[in-house]
Amino acid sequence: MSKEILGIHHITAIADDPQQNLDFYAGFLGLRLVKLTVNYDDPQTYHLYYGDGQGNPGTILTFFPWPGAMKGRQGNGQVTYTAFSVPEGALAYWTKRLTEHSVEFEGPYNRFQERVIAFSDPDGLRLELVAGPSFGPEKGWQAGPIPLEYAIHGFHSATLAEEGYERTASLLTDTLRFRLVQQEGNRFRYAVGPGEPGSVVDVVCTPDGSMGRVAAGTVHHIAWRTADDQQQREWHTEIARQGYNITPVIDRKYFHSIYFREPGGVLFEIATDPPGFTVDEPLESLGTKLVLPDWLESQRSHIEAHLPPIRLSKANPARSA
Ligand code: ZN
């Protein structure tokens, strides 16, 4: 089978305080913490993975929390909005919840026949909730704090801010085989496959904007799904042939990754669906304890002693009636 991009695999961002990040994404937004591990390149800091109830690719938002990190600046060459999909009719619940938790928000407003609200996480990372027909109600986290009829089902889309447009558009359509599906002003919407939530990317062309600076409160990179190692090798060959400076395959334990920078400056990754998050702990207990790759296990006591303490129970409250 020829290689395909299946949608967004994960988005990785930078945070400041890990507890604040956990309380917001697991406790407030109701995502499941699907993996509690460390940054393999900097094992004395966490790497937190949030997702749906099963940790499916296409629902995974990950963070490197660096306490005291410099604050970043959103701008061109970045993913400036990460949008989650919620069921139609769920926005009234969310506007009430945001208000009750004193989280400022904008909207709801219309975009491409859908209703959107926008807000920021505690570090300033820009987020959206997009209400639309539900493609995966089974994906909500059953044991999470949000009733399933309102729960986040994974990504809706990501917005890339770009100074220029043509070369990014060409990469998306000619190489990665996205289709331009809608356009509104300076916003161009692309999709792969049937265009369901999680397979959509918006390119917003802002030639007057300044370049972003990646630090706390900004996205570090966006990863696209590919089915397996064979397709990833084919992607690697094709992207290298087009002159992109692409990394070799890197083993991220839960997926295998290749990275390259798209023409507008956003760091792209292509990640395999397998082996997934149940490779080192059972589905029922994903995210409930610190897991380390084999090569760091011998340093566990040292690593645990240097990681900031976090309380998972505060981030994972039981569902309130
Ligand atoms: Zn990644």
Coordinates of C-alpha atoms and ligand atoms in Angstrom, one line a residue:
M1 CA 0.0 0.0 0.0
S2 CA 1.4 3.4 -0.9
K3 CA 2.2 5.8 1.9
E4 CA -0.5 8.0 3.4
I5 CA -0.7 10.7 6.1
L6 CA -3.7 9.8 8.3
G7 CA -4.1 13.1 10.1
I8 CA -2.5 14.6 13.2
H9 CA -0.6 12.1 15.4
H10 CA 0.4 14.4 18.2
I11 CA 1.3 18.0 19.1
T12 CA 4.1 18.8 21.5
A13 CA 4.2 22.1 23.4
I14 CA 6.3 23.7 26.2
A15 CA 4.9 24.5 29.6
D16 CA 6.2 26.0 32.8
D17 CA 4.9 24.2 36.0
P18 CA 4.0 20.5 35.6
Q19 CA 1.4 20.5 38.3
Q20 CA -0.4 23.5 36.8
N21 CA -0.2 21.8 33.4
L22 CA -1.7 18.5 34.8
D23 CA -4.4 20.3 36.7
F24 CA -5.5 22.2 33.6
Y25 CA -5.4 19.4 30.9
A26 CA -6.4 16.4 33.0
G27 CA -8.4 18.1 35.8
F28 CA -10.1 20.9 33.9
L29 CA -10.2 19.9 30.2
G30 CA -10.7 16.2 31.2
L31 CA -8.1 14.7 28.9
R32 CA -6.6 11.4 30.2
L33 CA -2.9 11.5 31.2
V34 CA -1.8 8.5 29.1
K35 CA 1.9 8.6 29.8
L36 CA 3.9 10.0 32.7
T37 CA 7.5 9.8 31.6
V38 CA 10.6 12.0 31.3
N39 CA 12.1 14.0 28.5
Y40 CA 14.6 11.4 27.0
D41 CA 17.0 14.2 26.1
D42 CA 16.7 15.8 29.6
P43 CA 15.6 13.1 32.0
Q44 CA 15.3 15.4 35.0
T45 CA 12.2 17.0 33.4
Y46 CA 8.9 15.4 32.7
H47 CA 7.3 14.5 29.4
L48 CA 3.5 14.5 29.9
Y49 CA 1.2 12.9 27.3
Y50 CA -2.5 13.6 27.3
G51 CA -5.1 11.9 25.1
D52 CA -8.4 10.1 24.9
G53 CA -9.4 7.2 27.0
Q54 CA -7.3 4.8 24.9
G55 CA -4.4 7.0 24.1
N56 CA -5.2 6.8 20.4
P57 CA -2.9 8.6 17.9
G58 CA -4.8 11.7 16.8
T59 CA -5.7 12.7 20.3
I60 CA -2.2 13.2 21.9
L61 CA -1.1 16.5 23.2
T62 CA 2.3 16.3 24.9
F63 CA 4.2 18.8 27.1
F64 CA 7.7 19.4 28.2
P65 CA 7.2 21.3 31.5
W66 CA 10.2 23.3 32.4
P67 CA 9.6 25.1 35.7
G68 CA 10.7 28.7 35.4
A69 CA 11.0 28.5 31.6
M70 CA 11.2 31.7 29.6
K71 CA 7.8 32.6 28.1
G72 CA 7.6 32.2 24.3
R73 CA 5.9 34.3 21.7
Q74 CA 3.2 33.1 19.3
G75 CA 3.9 34.0 15.8
N76 CA 4.7 33.0 12.3
G77 CA 6.4 29.7 11.8
Q78 CA 4.4 28.1 14.5
V79 CA 1.3 26.1 15.3
T80 CA -0.6 29.0 16.9
Y81 CA -3.9 27.3 17.8
T82 CA -4.5 23.7 18.8
A83 CA -8.2 22.9 18.4
F84 CA -10.0 20.0 20.1
S85 CA -13.2 18.4 18.9
V86 CA -16.3 18.4 21.1
P87 CA -19.8 17.1 20.4
E88 CA -22.4 19.3 18.8
G89 CA -24.2 21.2 21.6
A90 CA -21.3 20.9 24.1
L91 CA -20.2 24.5 23.9
A92 CA -22.8 25.8 26.4
Y93 CA -21.4 23.4 28.9
W94 CA -17.8 24.5 28.2
T95 CA -18.5 28.3 28.3
K96 CA -20.1 27.7 31.7
R97 CA -17.1 25.6 32.9
L98 CA -14.6 28.2 31.6
T99 CA -16.5 31.0 33.3
E100 CA -16.7 29.0 36.6
H101 CA -13.0 28.5 36.5
S102 CA -12.3 32.1 35.6
V103 CA -10.7 31.2 32.2
E104 CA -11.3 34.0 29.8
F105 CA -12.6 32.9 26.4
E106 CA -13.7 34.3 23.0
G107 CA -16.7 33.1 21.2
P108 CA -18.6 31.1 20.4
Y109 CA -18.2 32.3 16.8
N110 CA -18.6 30.6 13.4
R111 CA -15.8 29.3 11.3
F112 CA -16.5 27.1 8.2
Q113 CA -20.0 26.1 9.4
E114 CA -18.7 25.1 12.9
R115 CA -18.9 26.8 16.3
V116 CA -15.7 27.7 18.0
I117 CA -14.5 29.0 21.4
A118 CA -11.0 30.1 22.0
F119 CA -9.0 30.4 25.2
S120 CA -5.5 30.0 26.6
D121 CA -3.9 27.5 29.0
P122 CA -2.2 28.8 32.1
D123 CA 1.1 29.4 30.1
G124 CA -0.7 31.2 27.3
L125 CA -0.9 28.3 24.8
R126 CA -3.8 29.1 22.5
L127 CA -6.5 26.5 22.4
E128 CA -9.9 26.1 20.7
L129 CA -12.9 23.9 21.2
V130 CA -14.8 23.2 17.9
A131 CA -18.3 21.7 18.1
G132 CA -19.3 19.4 15.3
P133 CA -20.8 16.0 14.4
S134 CA -19.2 13.4 16.6
F135 CA -16.9 10.9 15.0
G136 CA -15.8 9.2 18.2
P137 CA -17.9 9.4 21.3
E138 CA -16.3 6.2 22.4
K139 CA -13.0 8.2 22.6
G140 CA -14.0 10.3 25.6
W141 CA -12.4 9.3 28.8
Q142 CA -15.0 7.4 30.7
A143 CA -13.4 7.9 34.1
G144 CA -12.6 11.5 33.5
P145 CA -14.2 14.6 35.2
I146 CA -16.2 15.6 32.1
P147 CA -19.6 13.9 31.3
L148 CA -19.1 12.0 28.1
E149 CA -21.7 14.0 26.1
Y150 CA -19.5 17.0 26.5
A151 CA -16.0 15.4 26.6
I152 CA -13.2 16.2 24.2
H153 CA -12.7 13.5 21.5
G154 CA -9.3 14.4 20.4
F155 CA -8.0 17.0 18.0
H156 CA -10.1 18.9 15.6
S157 CA -7.3 20.7 13.8
A158 CA -4.2 22.8 14.2
T159 CA -3.6 26.3 12.8
L160 CA -0.2 27.2 11.3
A161 CA 0.7 30.9 11.1
E162 CA 2.8 31.6 8.0
E163 CA 4.4 34.6 6.6
G164 CA 4.2 33.2 3.1
Y165 CA 1.9 30.6 1.7
E166 CA 2.8 29.0 -1.6
R167 CA 5.6 26.7 -0.5
T168 CA 3.8 25.5 2.6
A169 CA 0.7 24.9 0.5
S170 CA 2.7 22.9 -2.0
L171 CA 4.3 20.7 0.7
L172 CA 0.8 20.0 2.1
T173 CA -0.9 19.2 -1.1
D174 CA 1.7 18.0 -3.6
T175 CA 3.8 16.0 -1.1
L176 CA 1.7 15.1 2.0
R177 CA -1.5 14.8 -0.1
F178 CA -3.7 17.1 1.8
R179 CA -6.6 18.7 -0.2
L180 CA -7.6 22.4 0.1
V181 CA -11.2 22.0 1.3
Q182 CA -12.2 25.5 2.3
Q183 CA -11.0 29.1 2.3
E184 CA -12.1 32.2 4.2
G185 CA -10.1 35.4 3.9
N186 CA -6.5 34.5 4.8
R187 CA -7.4 31.1 6.2
F188 CA -6.9 28.0 4.1
R189 CA -8.2 24.7 5.3
Y190 CA -6.6 21.4 4.3
A191 CA -7.7 17.9 5.1
V192 CA -6.6 14.3 4.4
G193 CA -8.9 11.3 4.1
P194 CA -12.5 12.0 4.7
G195 CA -11.7 15.3 6.5
E196 CA -12.9 14.2 9.9
P197 CA -11.7 15.9 13.1
G198 CA -8.0 15.2 13.6
S199 CA -7.2 15.3 9.9
V200 CA -7.6 19.0 9.4
V201 CA -5.0 21.8 9.3
D202 CA -5.6 25.5 8.7
V203 CA -2.9 27.7 7.2
V204 CA -3.3 31.3 8.2
C205 CA -1.2 33.7 6.0
T206 CA -0.1 36.7 8.1
P207 CA 2.7 38.4 6.1
D208 CA 2.7 41.4 8.6
G209 CA 3.1 39.2 11.6
S210 CA 6.4 38.6 13.4
M211 CA 8.1 35.2 13.8
G212 CA 7.2 33.3 16.9
R213 CA 9.7 32.3 19.6
V214 CA 9.4 28.8 20.9
A215 CA 9.4 28.6 24.7
A216 CA 6.7 28.2 27.5
G217 CA 3.2 28.6 26.1
T218 CA 4.0 27.7 22.5
V219 CA 3.9 24.6 20.4
H220 CA 7.3 23.0 19.6
H221 CA 6.2 20.7 16.8
I222 CA 3.3 18.9 15.1
A223 CA 3.4 15.3 14.1
W224 CA 1.5 13.6 11.3
R225 CA 0.3 10.0 11.5
T226 CA 1.6 7.3 9.2
A227 CA 0.5 3.7 9.5
D228 CA 3.8 1.8 9.9
D229 CA 7.6 1.8 9.6
Q230 CA 7.5 0.8 5.9
Q231 CA 5.4 3.9 5.0
Q232 CA 7.6 6.0 7.2
R233 CA 10.7 4.9 5.3
E234 CA 8.9 5.9 2.1
W235 CA 8.1 9.3 3.5
H236 CA 11.7 9.7 4.5
T237 CA 12.9 8.9 1.0
E238 CA 10.5 11.3 -0.7
I239 CA 11.0 14.2 1.7
A240 CA 14.8 13.9 1.5
R241 CA 14.5 13.7 -2.3
Q242 CA 12.7 17.1 -2.3
G243 CA 15.7 18.7 -0.5
Y244 CA 14.4 18.9 3.0
N245 CA 16.9 18.4 5.8
I246 CA 15.2 15.4 7.5
T247 CA 16.4 13.4 10.5
P248 CA 16.9 9.7 10.5
V249 CA 14.2 7.6 12.2
I250 CA 14.3 8.2 16.0
D251 CA 12.8 5.7 18.4
R252 CA 10.4 7.5 20.7
K253 CA 9.3 4.2 22.3
Y254 CA 5.6 4.8 21.7
F255 CA 6.1 5.7 18.0
H256 CA 9.0 6.2 15.6
S257 CA 9.7 9.6 14.3
I258 CA 11.3 11.6 11.5
Y259 CA 11.5 15.4 11.7
F260 CA 11.9 18.2 9.1
R261 CA 11.1 21.9 9.0
E262 CA 8.4 23.0 6.6
P263 CA 9.2 26.1 4.4
G264 CA 7.4 28.5 6.8
G265 CA 9.4 27.3 9.8
V266 CA 7.0 25.0 11.6
L267 CA 8.8 21.8 12.7
F268 CA 7.0 18.8 11.2
E269 CA 7.3 15.2 12.4
I270 CA 5.9 12.1 10.8
A271 CA 5.2 9.5 13.5
T272 CA 4.1 5.8 13.2
D273 CA 0.8 4.7 14.9
P274 CA 2.5 1.6 16.4
P275 CA 3.6 0.5 18.9
G276 CA 1.4 2.9 20.9
F277 CA 1.1 3.7 24.6
T278 CA 0.2 0.3 25.9
V279 CA 3.7 -1.0 25.0
D280 CA 4.9 -0.6 28.5
E281 CA 1.8 -0.5 30.7
P282 CA -1.7 -1.8 30.5
L283 CA -4.5 0.3 29.1
E284 CA -6.3 0.5 32.5
S285 CA -3.4 2.0 34.3
L286 CA -1.9 4.3 31.6
G287 CA -0.5 7.4 33.1
T288 CA -0.7 6.4 36.8
K289 CA 3.0 6.0 37.5
L290 CA 6.3 7.2 36.2
V291 CA 7.5 5.0 33.4
L292 CA 11.1 5.1 32.1
P293 CA 12.7 3.6 29.0
D294 CA 15.0 0.6 29.7
W295 CA 18.1 2.7 29.2
L296 CA 17.0 5.1 32.0
E297 CA 15.6 2.5 34.5
S298 CA 19.0 2.0 36.2
Q299 CA 18.9 5.7 37.1
R300 CA 15.3 5.7 38.4
S301 CA 16.0 6.7 42.0
H302 CA 18.2 9.6 40.9
I303 CA 15.7 10.7 38.3
E304 CA 12.8 10.5 40.8
A305 CA 14.7 12.5 43.4
H306 CA 15.2 15.3 41.0
L307 CA 11.8 15.6 39.3
P308 CA 9.5 18.1 40.8
P309 CA 6.8 16.3 42.9
I310 CA 3.4 16.1 41.3
R311 CA 0.0 15.0 42.6
L312 CA -1.9 12.9 40.1
S313 CA -5.1 12.7 42.2
K314 CA -5.6 16.5 42.1
A315 CA -5.3 16.4 38.3
N316 CA -7.6 13.4 37.9
P317 CA -10.7 14.2 40.1
A318 CA -13.6 11.8 40.0
R319 CA -16.5 12.8 37.9
S320 CA -18.8 15.2 39.7
A321 CA -22.4 14.5 39.3
Ligands
ZN1 ZN 6.8 14.6 18.5

